[in-house]
Amino acid sequence: MLKIWGRNDGSNVIKALWCLNELGVEYERIDWGGEFGGNDDPEYRRKNPMGRLPTLEEEDGFTLWESGAVVRYLCAKHSMGNMCPDSLRGRAEAEKWMDWSSLNLAPFNGVYLNHFWRLPEAERSQDVVEAAIKQAIPMFDILDAQLADRDYICGDHLTMADIPAGVLTHRWIAWSPHRPSHPNVEAWHARLSERPAYRDHVIAVTRPAP
Ligand SMILES: N[C@@H](CCC(=O)N[C@@H](CS)C(=O)NCC(=O)O)C(=O)O
């Protein structure tokens, strides 16, 4: 059976898990990284030289790391023409939003994780959190504009384009101490929240805001 190596609450692991559950693909998940450790295990490093999560491993020994590549691969393999658009331009558009989300929505998440939980209390800074919020707002303005005339990022149904942004937007909404309203983003998040796979693999594993 397909294996996913990674603790179930890492934002990059969540992308793969939410995706697999949308696709209805069976898999076994192995708790790895974080409090479970194993990142530097030599056998794991042979599968994923970065020692990060997630890593996909198929029955014949094929391995893949980098969450965006994992999501693209799964969608192309199991849902071509649906989760993975089958036109060249449609696919490029979906990939653009995946890359954009991972690059531009990840910074606030890293700051929140560090300054809400991971750093010793004396090193946490409200100013750093405020700067991260300030930097993220124009990104959500862009996402809000994209969602103005559509239910999902690439049109009328869920595609791989929604996965990275959907994972990080839940944290933005759940964890931001204050944020301006982005009505189209909020409506899309409410739409995602109706999906069992999103509820089980994104919302349910998100710890409460501090
Ligand atoms: N660009 C990589 C980043 C992978 C990454 O940093 N994953 C985090 C978990 S979300 C990790 O491995 N953290 C170390 C750990 O949890 O032990 C990807 O998208 O897969």
PDB file of C-alpha atoms and ligand atoms in Angstrom:
ATOM      1  CA  MET A   1       0.000   0.000   0.000  1.00  0.00           C
ATOM      2  CA  LEU A   2       1.091   3.594  -0.571  1.00  0.00           C
ATOM      3  CA  LYS A   3       2.881   5.024   2.463  1.00  0.00           C
ATOM      4  CA  ILE A   4       3.080   8.588   3.673  1.00  0.00           C
ATOM      5  CA  TRP A   5       5.830   9.329   6.147  1.00  0.00           C
ATOM      6  CA  GLY A   6       4.975  12.255   8.381  1.00  0.00           C
ATOM      7  CA  ARG A   7       3.189  13.395  11.522  1.00  0.00           C
ATOM      8  CA  ASN A   8      -0.428  14.226  10.756  1.00  0.00           C
ATOM      9  CA  ASP A   9      -0.298  17.874  11.851  1.00  0.00           C
ATOM     10  CA  GLY A  10       2.550  19.271   9.721  1.00  0.00           C
ATOM     11  CA  SER A  11       1.184  21.728   7.154  1.00  0.00           C
ATOM     12  CA  ASN A  12       3.078  20.035   4.318  1.00  0.00           C
ATOM     13  CA  VAL A  13       2.004  16.561   5.388  1.00  0.00           C
ATOM     14  CA  ILE A  14      -1.591  17.804   5.624  1.00  0.00           C
ATOM     15  CA  LYS A  15      -1.487  18.785   1.939  1.00  0.00           C
ATOM     16  CA  ALA A  16      -0.769  15.164   0.983  1.00  0.00           C
ATOM     17  CA  LEU A  17      -3.293  13.698   3.440  1.00  0.00           C
ATOM     18  CA  TRP A  18      -6.136  16.014   2.467  1.00  0.00           C
ATOM     19  CA  CYS A  19      -5.362  15.317  -1.197  1.00  0.00           C
ATOM     20  CA  LEU A  20      -5.300  11.522  -0.749  1.00  0.00           C
ATOM     21  CA  ASN A  21      -8.616  11.633   1.055  1.00  0.00           C
ATOM     22  CA  GLU A  22     -10.222  13.783  -1.643  1.00  0.00           C
ATOM     23  CA  LEU A  23      -8.958  11.241  -4.184  1.00  0.00           C
ATOM     24  CA  GLY A  24     -10.183   8.265  -2.159  1.00  0.00           C
ATOM     25  CA  VAL A  25      -6.765   6.597  -2.382  1.00  0.00           C
ATOM     26  CA  GLU A  26      -5.888   4.172   0.416  1.00  0.00           C
ATOM     27  CA  TYR A  27      -2.627   4.755   2.239  1.00  0.00           C
ATOM     28  CA  GLU A  28      -0.763   3.968   5.401  1.00  0.00           C
ATOM     29  CA  ARG A  29       0.626   6.934   7.350  1.00  0.00           C
ATOM     30  CA  ILE A  30       3.725   6.536   9.464  1.00  0.00           C
ATOM     31  CA  ASP A  31       4.207   8.973  12.354  1.00  0.00           C
ATOM     32  CA  TRP A  32       7.561  10.602  11.580  1.00  0.00           C
ATOM     33  CA  GLY A  33       9.317  13.839  12.418  1.00  0.00           C
ATOM     34  CA  GLY A  34       8.432  16.318  15.144  1.00  0.00           C
ATOM     35  CA  GLU A  35       8.046  14.561  18.490  1.00  0.00           C
ATOM     36  CA  PHE A  36       8.353  11.198  16.711  1.00  0.00           C
ATOM     37  CA  GLY A  37      11.823  11.978  15.326  1.00  0.00           C
ATOM     38  CA  GLY A  38      13.473   9.835  12.670  1.00  0.00           C
ATOM     39  CA  ASN A  39      14.390  12.768  10.378  1.00  0.00           C
ATOM     40  CA  ASP A  40      18.078  11.865  10.477  1.00  0.00           C
ATOM     41  CA  ASP A  41      17.619   8.128  10.274  1.00  0.00           C
ATOM     42  CA  PRO A  42      19.964   7.023   7.442  1.00  0.00           C
ATOM     43  CA  GLU A  43      17.299   4.820   5.848  1.00  0.00           C
ATOM     44  CA  TYR A  44      14.825   7.714   5.898  1.00  0.00           C
ATOM     45  CA  ARG A  45      17.457  10.060   4.447  1.00  0.00           C
ATOM     46  CA  ARG A  46      17.850   7.655   1.529  1.00  0.00           C
ATOM     47  CA  LYS A  47      14.161   8.157   0.776  1.00  0.00           C
ATOM     48  CA  ASN A  48      14.268  11.900   1.465  1.00  0.00           C
ATOM     49  CA  PRO A  49      17.725  13.508   1.639  1.00  0.00           C
ATOM     50  CA  MET A  50      16.211  16.635   3.215  1.00  0.00           C
ATOM     51  CA  GLY A  51      14.997  14.615   6.207  1.00  0.00           C
ATOM     52  CA  ARG A  52      11.739  16.589   6.061  1.00  0.00           C
ATOM     53  CA  LEU A  53       8.084  15.567   5.707  1.00  0.00           C
ATOM     54  CA  PRO A  54       6.103  14.343   3.906  1.00  0.00           C
ATOM     55  CA  THR A  55       7.660  11.510   1.927  1.00  0.00           C
ATOM     56  CA  LEU A  56       5.511   9.368  -0.336  1.00  0.00           C
ATOM     57  CA  GLU A  57       6.603   5.778  -0.887  1.00  0.00           C
ATOM     58  CA  GLU A  58       4.927   3.404  -3.310  1.00  0.00           C
ATOM     59  CA  GLU A  59       4.916  -0.384  -3.154  1.00  0.00           C
ATOM     60  CA  ASP A  60       7.597  -0.731  -5.837  1.00  0.00           C
ATOM     61  CA  GLY A  61       9.988   1.535  -3.903  1.00  0.00           C
ATOM     62  CA  PHE A  62       9.294   4.795  -5.777  1.00  0.00           C
ATOM     63  CA  THR A  63       9.684   7.712  -3.390  1.00  0.00           C
ATOM     64  CA  LEU A  64       8.756  11.374  -3.729  1.00  0.00           C
ATOM     65  CA  TRP A  65       9.287  14.354  -1.442  1.00  0.00           C
ATOM     66  CA  GLU A  66       8.325  18.056  -1.622  1.00  0.00           C
ATOM     67  CA  SER A  67       4.648  18.350  -0.771  1.00  0.00           C
ATOM     68  CA  GLY A  68       3.748  20.250  -3.954  1.00  0.00           C
ATOM     69  CA  ALA A  69       5.318  17.527  -6.110  1.00  0.00           C
ATOM     70  CA  VAL A  70       3.484  14.882  -4.082  1.00  0.00           C
ATOM     71  CA  VAL A  71       0.108  16.599  -4.582  1.00  0.00           C
ATOM     72  CA  ARG A  72       0.732  17.136  -8.317  1.00  0.00           C
ATOM     73  CA  TYR A  73       1.771  13.491  -8.755  1.00  0.00           C
ATOM     74  CA  LEU A  74      -1.240  12.108  -6.892  1.00  0.00           C
ATOM     75  CA  CYS A  75      -3.702  14.323  -8.751  1.00  0.00           C
ATOM     76  CA  ALA A  76      -2.166  13.558 -12.165  1.00  0.00           C
ATOM     77  CA  LYS A  77      -2.140   9.829 -11.398  1.00  0.00           C
ATOM     78  CA  HIS A  78      -5.621   9.492  -9.918  1.00  0.00           C
ATOM     79  CA  SER A  79      -7.663  12.461 -11.107  1.00  0.00           C
ATOM     80  CA  MET A  80      -6.484  13.708 -14.484  1.00  0.00           C
ATOM     81  CA  GLY A  81      -9.096  16.062 -15.898  1.00  0.00           C
ATOM     82  CA  ASN A  82     -10.560  16.765 -12.487  1.00  0.00           C
ATOM     83  CA  MET A  83      -8.218  17.513  -9.553  1.00  0.00           C
ATOM     84  CA  CYS A  84      -5.429  17.898 -12.135  1.00  0.00           C
ATOM     85  CA  PRO A  85      -6.629  19.986 -15.099  1.00  0.00           C
ATOM     86  CA  ASP A  86      -5.835  18.184 -18.354  1.00  0.00           C
ATOM     87  CA  SER A  87      -5.203  21.185 -20.593  1.00  0.00           C
ATOM     88  CA  LEU A  88      -1.655  22.511 -20.642  1.00  0.00           C
ATOM     89  CA  ARG A  89      -2.777  25.996 -19.647  1.00  0.00           C
ATOM     90  CA  GLY A  90      -5.270  24.776 -17.060  1.00  0.00           C
ATOM     91  CA  ARG A  91      -2.583  22.668 -15.427  1.00  0.00           C
ATOM     92  CA  ALA A  92      -0.065  25.513 -15.500  1.00  0.00           C
ATOM     93  CA  GLU A  93      -2.626  27.816 -13.892  1.00  0.00           C
ATOM     94  CA  ALA A  94      -3.275  25.307 -11.084  1.00  0.00           C
ATOM     95  CA  GLU A  95       0.468  24.804 -10.575  1.00  0.00           C
ATOM     96  CA  LYS A  96       0.963  28.556 -10.451  1.00  0.00           C
ATOM     97  CA  TRP A  97      -1.473  28.885  -7.547  1.00  0.00           C
ATOM     98  CA  MET A  98       0.107  25.912  -5.765  1.00  0.00           C
ATOM     99  CA  ASP A  99       3.582  27.437  -5.993  1.00  0.00           C
ATOM    100  CA  TRP A 100       2.330  30.916  -5.175  1.00  0.00           C
ATOM    101  CA  SER A 101       0.539  29.678  -2.059  1.00  0.00           C
ATOM    102  CA  SER A 102       3.466  27.667  -0.771  1.00  0.00           C
ATOM    103  CA  LEU A 103       5.836  30.594  -1.292  1.00  0.00           C
ATOM    104  CA  ASN A 104       3.666  33.484  -0.160  1.00  0.00           C
ATOM    105  CA  LEU A 105       1.321  32.096   2.485  1.00  0.00           C
ATOM    106  CA  ALA A 106       3.907  29.975   4.319  1.00  0.00           C
ATOM    107  CA  PRO A 107       5.806  32.847   6.035  1.00  0.00           C
ATOM    108  CA  PHE A 108       3.025  33.868   8.437  1.00  0.00           C
ATOM    109  CA  ASN A 109       2.543  30.200   9.349  1.00  0.00           C
ATOM    110  CA  GLY A 110       6.216  29.816  10.280  1.00  0.00           C
ATOM    111  CA  VAL A 111       6.112  33.001  12.368  1.00  0.00           C
ATOM    112  CA  TYR A 112       2.919  31.952  14.173  1.00  0.00           C
ATOM    113  CA  LEU A 113       4.313  28.483  14.955  1.00  0.00           C
ATOM    114  CA  ASN A 114       7.513  29.962  16.381  1.00  0.00           C
ATOM    115  CA  HIS A 115       6.076  32.916  18.247  1.00  0.00           C
ATOM    116  CA  PHE A 116       2.921  31.216  19.578  1.00  0.00           C
ATOM    117  CA  TRP A 117       4.398  27.864  20.610  1.00  0.00           C
ATOM    118  CA  ARG A 118       7.908  26.836  19.648  1.00  0.00           C
ATOM    119  CA  LEU A 119      10.217  29.570  20.940  1.00  0.00           C
ATOM    120  CA  PRO A 120      10.892  29.975  24.655  1.00  0.00           C
ATOM    121  CA  GLU A 121       8.375  32.534  25.946  1.00  0.00           C
ATOM    122  CA  ALA A 122      11.079  35.170  26.473  1.00  0.00           C
ATOM    123  CA  GLU A 123      11.960  35.063  22.772  1.00  0.00           C
ATOM    124  CA  ARG A 124       8.405  35.402  21.442  1.00  0.00           C
ATOM    125  CA  SER A 125       7.604  38.759  19.889  1.00  0.00           C
ATOM    126  CA  GLN A 126       4.257  40.345  19.186  1.00  0.00           C
ATOM    127  CA  ASP A 127       6.048  42.763  16.814  1.00  0.00           C
ATOM    128  CA  VAL A 128       7.275  39.890  14.669  1.00  0.00           C
ATOM    129  CA  VAL A 129       3.723  38.464  14.582  1.00  0.00           C
ATOM    130  CA  GLU A 130       2.363  41.888  13.572  1.00  0.00           C
ATOM    131  CA  ALA A 131       4.942  42.176  10.788  1.00  0.00           C
ATOM    132  CA  ALA A 132       3.951  38.725   9.479  1.00  0.00           C
ATOM    133  CA  ILE A 133       0.275  39.702   9.478  1.00  0.00           C
ATOM    134  CA  LYS A 134       1.099  42.920   7.613  1.00  0.00           C
ATOM    135  CA  GLN A 135       3.043  40.953   5.009  1.00  0.00           C
ATOM    136  CA  ALA A 136       0.284  38.335   4.577  1.00  0.00           C
ATOM    137  CA  ILE A 137      -2.650  40.718   4.122  1.00  0.00           C
ATOM    138  CA  PRO A 138      -1.775  41.748   0.507  1.00  0.00           C
ATOM    139  CA  MET A 139      -1.412  38.037  -0.337  1.00  0.00           C
ATOM    140  CA  PHE A 140      -4.932  37.365   0.909  1.00  0.00           C
ATOM    141  CA  ASP A 141      -6.078  40.430  -1.081  1.00  0.00           C
ATOM    142  CA  ILE A 142      -4.757  38.647  -4.188  1.00  0.00           C
ATOM    143  CA  LEU A 143      -6.434  35.351  -3.274  1.00  0.00           C
ATOM    144  CA  ASP A 144      -9.672  37.211  -2.506  1.00  0.00           C
ATOM    145  CA  ALA A 145      -9.653  38.814  -5.960  1.00  0.00           C
ATOM    146  CA  GLN A 146      -9.068  35.426  -7.610  1.00  0.00           C
ATOM    147  CA  LEU A 147     -12.062  33.961  -5.756  1.00  0.00           C
ATOM    148  CA  ALA A 148     -14.406  36.859  -6.590  1.00  0.00           C
ATOM    149  CA  ASP A 149     -16.155  35.090  -9.470  1.00  0.00           C
ATOM    150  CA  ARG A 150     -15.604  31.397  -8.704  1.00  0.00           C
ATOM    151  CA  ASP A 151     -16.192  28.820  -5.989  1.00  0.00           C
ATOM    152  CA  TYR A 152     -12.672  27.355  -6.087  1.00  0.00           C
ATOM    153  CA  ILE A 153      -9.301  28.775  -7.101  1.00  0.00           C
ATOM    154  CA  CYS A 154      -9.415  27.419 -10.662  1.00  0.00           C
ATOM    155  CA  GLY A 155     -13.154  27.480 -11.248  1.00  0.00           C
ATOM    156  CA  ASP A 156     -16.270  25.621 -10.199  1.00  0.00           C
ATOM    157  CA  HIS A 157     -14.724  22.564  -8.547  1.00  0.00           C
ATOM    158  CA  LEU A 158     -11.868  21.643  -6.229  1.00  0.00           C
ATOM    159  CA  THR A 159      -8.497  21.143  -7.936  1.00  0.00           C
ATOM    160  CA  MET A 160      -4.931  20.689  -6.749  1.00  0.00           C
ATOM    161  CA  ALA A 161      -4.683  24.503  -6.853  1.00  0.00           C
ATOM    162  CA  ASP A 162      -6.812  24.693  -3.711  1.00  0.00           C
ATOM    163  CA  ILE A 163      -4.706  22.321  -1.618  1.00  0.00           C
ATOM    164  CA  PRO A 164      -1.713  24.394  -0.408  1.00  0.00           C
ATOM    165  CA  ALA A 165      -3.776  27.585  -0.089  1.00  0.00           C
ATOM    166  CA  GLY A 166      -6.594  25.717   1.662  1.00  0.00           C
ATOM    167  CA  VAL A 167      -4.242  24.288   4.283  1.00  0.00           C
ATOM    168  CA  LEU A 168      -2.581  27.628   5.049  1.00  0.00           C
ATOM    169  CA  THR A 169      -5.788  29.668   4.912  1.00  0.00           C
ATOM    170  CA  HIS A 170      -7.293  27.573   7.684  1.00  0.00           C
ATOM    171  CA  ARG A 171      -4.366  28.546   9.912  1.00  0.00           C
ATOM    172  CA  TRP A 172      -4.731  32.202   8.895  1.00  0.00           C
ATOM    173  CA  ILE A 173      -8.395  32.180   9.872  1.00  0.00           C
ATOM    174  CA  ALA A 174      -7.997  30.033  13.000  1.00  0.00           C
ATOM    175  CA  TRP A 175      -4.819  31.566  14.390  1.00  0.00           C
ATOM    176  CA  SER A 176      -4.606  35.234  13.370  1.00  0.00           C
ATOM    177  CA  PRO A 177      -5.025  37.368  16.465  1.00  0.00           C
ATOM    178  CA  HIS A 178      -6.753  39.904  14.206  1.00  0.00           C
ATOM    179  CA  ARG A 179      -7.118  40.126  10.462  1.00  0.00           C
ATOM    180  CA  PRO A 180      -9.147  42.144   7.981  1.00  0.00           C
ATOM    181  CA  SER A 181     -12.085  40.398   6.383  1.00  0.00           C
ATOM    182  CA  HIS A 182     -11.568  38.810   2.975  1.00  0.00           C
ATOM    183  CA  PRO A 183     -15.152  37.839   2.114  1.00  0.00           C
ATOM    184  CA  ASN A 184     -14.362  35.674  -0.916  1.00  0.00           C
ATOM    185  CA  VAL A 185     -11.591  33.839   0.931  1.00  0.00           C
ATOM    186  CA  GLU A 186     -13.932  33.302   3.885  1.00  0.00           C
ATOM    187  CA  ALA A 187     -16.727  31.982   1.633  1.00  0.00           C
ATOM    188  CA  TRP A 188     -14.245  29.592  -0.049  1.00  0.00           C
ATOM    189  CA  HIS A 189     -12.964  28.449   3.361  1.00  0.00           C
ATOM    190  CA  ALA A 190     -16.581  27.803   4.444  1.00  0.00           C
ATOM    191  CA  ARG A 191     -17.066  25.780   1.224  1.00  0.00           C
ATOM    192  CA  LEU A 192     -13.905  23.763   1.949  1.00  0.00           C
ATOM    193  CA  SER A 193     -15.101  23.223   5.516  1.00  0.00           C
ATOM    194  CA  GLU A 194     -18.138  21.359   4.177  1.00  0.00           C
ATOM    195  CA  ARG A 195     -15.821  18.708   2.699  1.00  0.00           C
ATOM    196  CA  PRO A 196     -15.245  15.720   5.021  1.00  0.00           C
ATOM    197  CA  ALA A 197     -11.605  15.337   3.915  1.00  0.00           C
ATOM    198  CA  TYR A 198     -10.892  18.982   4.785  1.00  0.00           C
ATOM    199  CA  ARG A 199     -12.673  18.723   8.117  1.00  0.00           C
ATOM    200  CA  ASP A 200     -10.826  15.519   9.079  1.00  0.00           C
ATOM    201  CA  HIS A 201      -7.331  16.297   7.813  1.00  0.00           C
ATOM    202  CA  VAL A 202      -7.063  20.092   7.986  1.00  0.00           C
ATOM    203  CA  ILE A 203      -9.449  21.433  10.615  1.00  0.00           C
ATOM    204  CA  ALA A 204      -9.405  18.558  13.119  1.00  0.00           C
ATOM    205  CA  VAL A 205      -5.595  18.509  13.425  1.00  0.00           C
ATOM    206  CA  THR A 206      -5.217  22.274  13.893  1.00  0.00           C
ATOM    207  CA  ARG A 207      -4.479  23.134  17.485  1.00  0.00           C
ATOM    208  CA  PRO A 208      -6.501  25.928  19.092  1.00  0.00           C
ATOM    209  CA  ALA A 209      -5.106  29.471  18.872  1.00  0.00           C
ATOM    210  CA  PRO A 210      -3.035  30.435  21.924  1.00  0.00           C
TER     211      PRO A 210
HETATM  212  N1  LIG B   1       9.277  22.300   1.047  1.00  0.00           N
HETATM  213  C1  LIG B   1       9.025  21.112   1.824  1.00  0.00           C
HETATM  214  C2  LIG B   1       9.027  21.482   3.300  1.00  0.00           C
HETATM  215  C3  LIG B   1       8.925  20.247   4.167  1.00  0.00           C
HETATM  216  C4  LIG B   1       8.908  20.604   5.641  1.00  0.00           C
HETATM  217  O1  LIG B   1       9.622  21.527   6.089  1.00  0.00           O
HETATM  218  N2  LIG B   1       8.102  19.877   6.401  1.00  0.00           N
HETATM  219  C5  LIG B   1       8.053  20.084   7.857  1.00  0.00           C
HETATM  220  C6  LIG B   1       6.730  19.543   8.393  1.00  0.00           C
HETATM  221  S1  LIG B   1       5.354  20.448   7.747  1.00  0.00           S
HETATM  222  C7  LIG B   1       9.151  19.288   8.513  1.00  0.00           C
HETATM  223  O2  LIG B   1       9.647  18.332   7.951  1.00  0.00           O
HETATM  224  N3  LIG B   1       9.502  19.675   9.741  1.00  0.00           N
HETATM  225  C8  LIG B   1      10.421  18.921  10.552  1.00  0.00           C
HETATM  226  C9  LIG B   1       9.686  17.982  11.446  1.00  0.00           C
HETATM  227  O3  LIG B   1       8.454  18.080  11.584  1.00  0.00           O
HETATM  228  O4  LIG B   1      10.335  17.136  12.027  1.00  0.00           O
HETATM  229  C10 LIG B   1       7.664  20.499   1.416  1.00  0.00           C
HETATM  230  O5  LIG B   1       6.801  21.255   0.967  1.00  0.00           O
HETATM  231  O6  LIG B   1       7.499  19.274   1.503  1.00  0.00           O
END
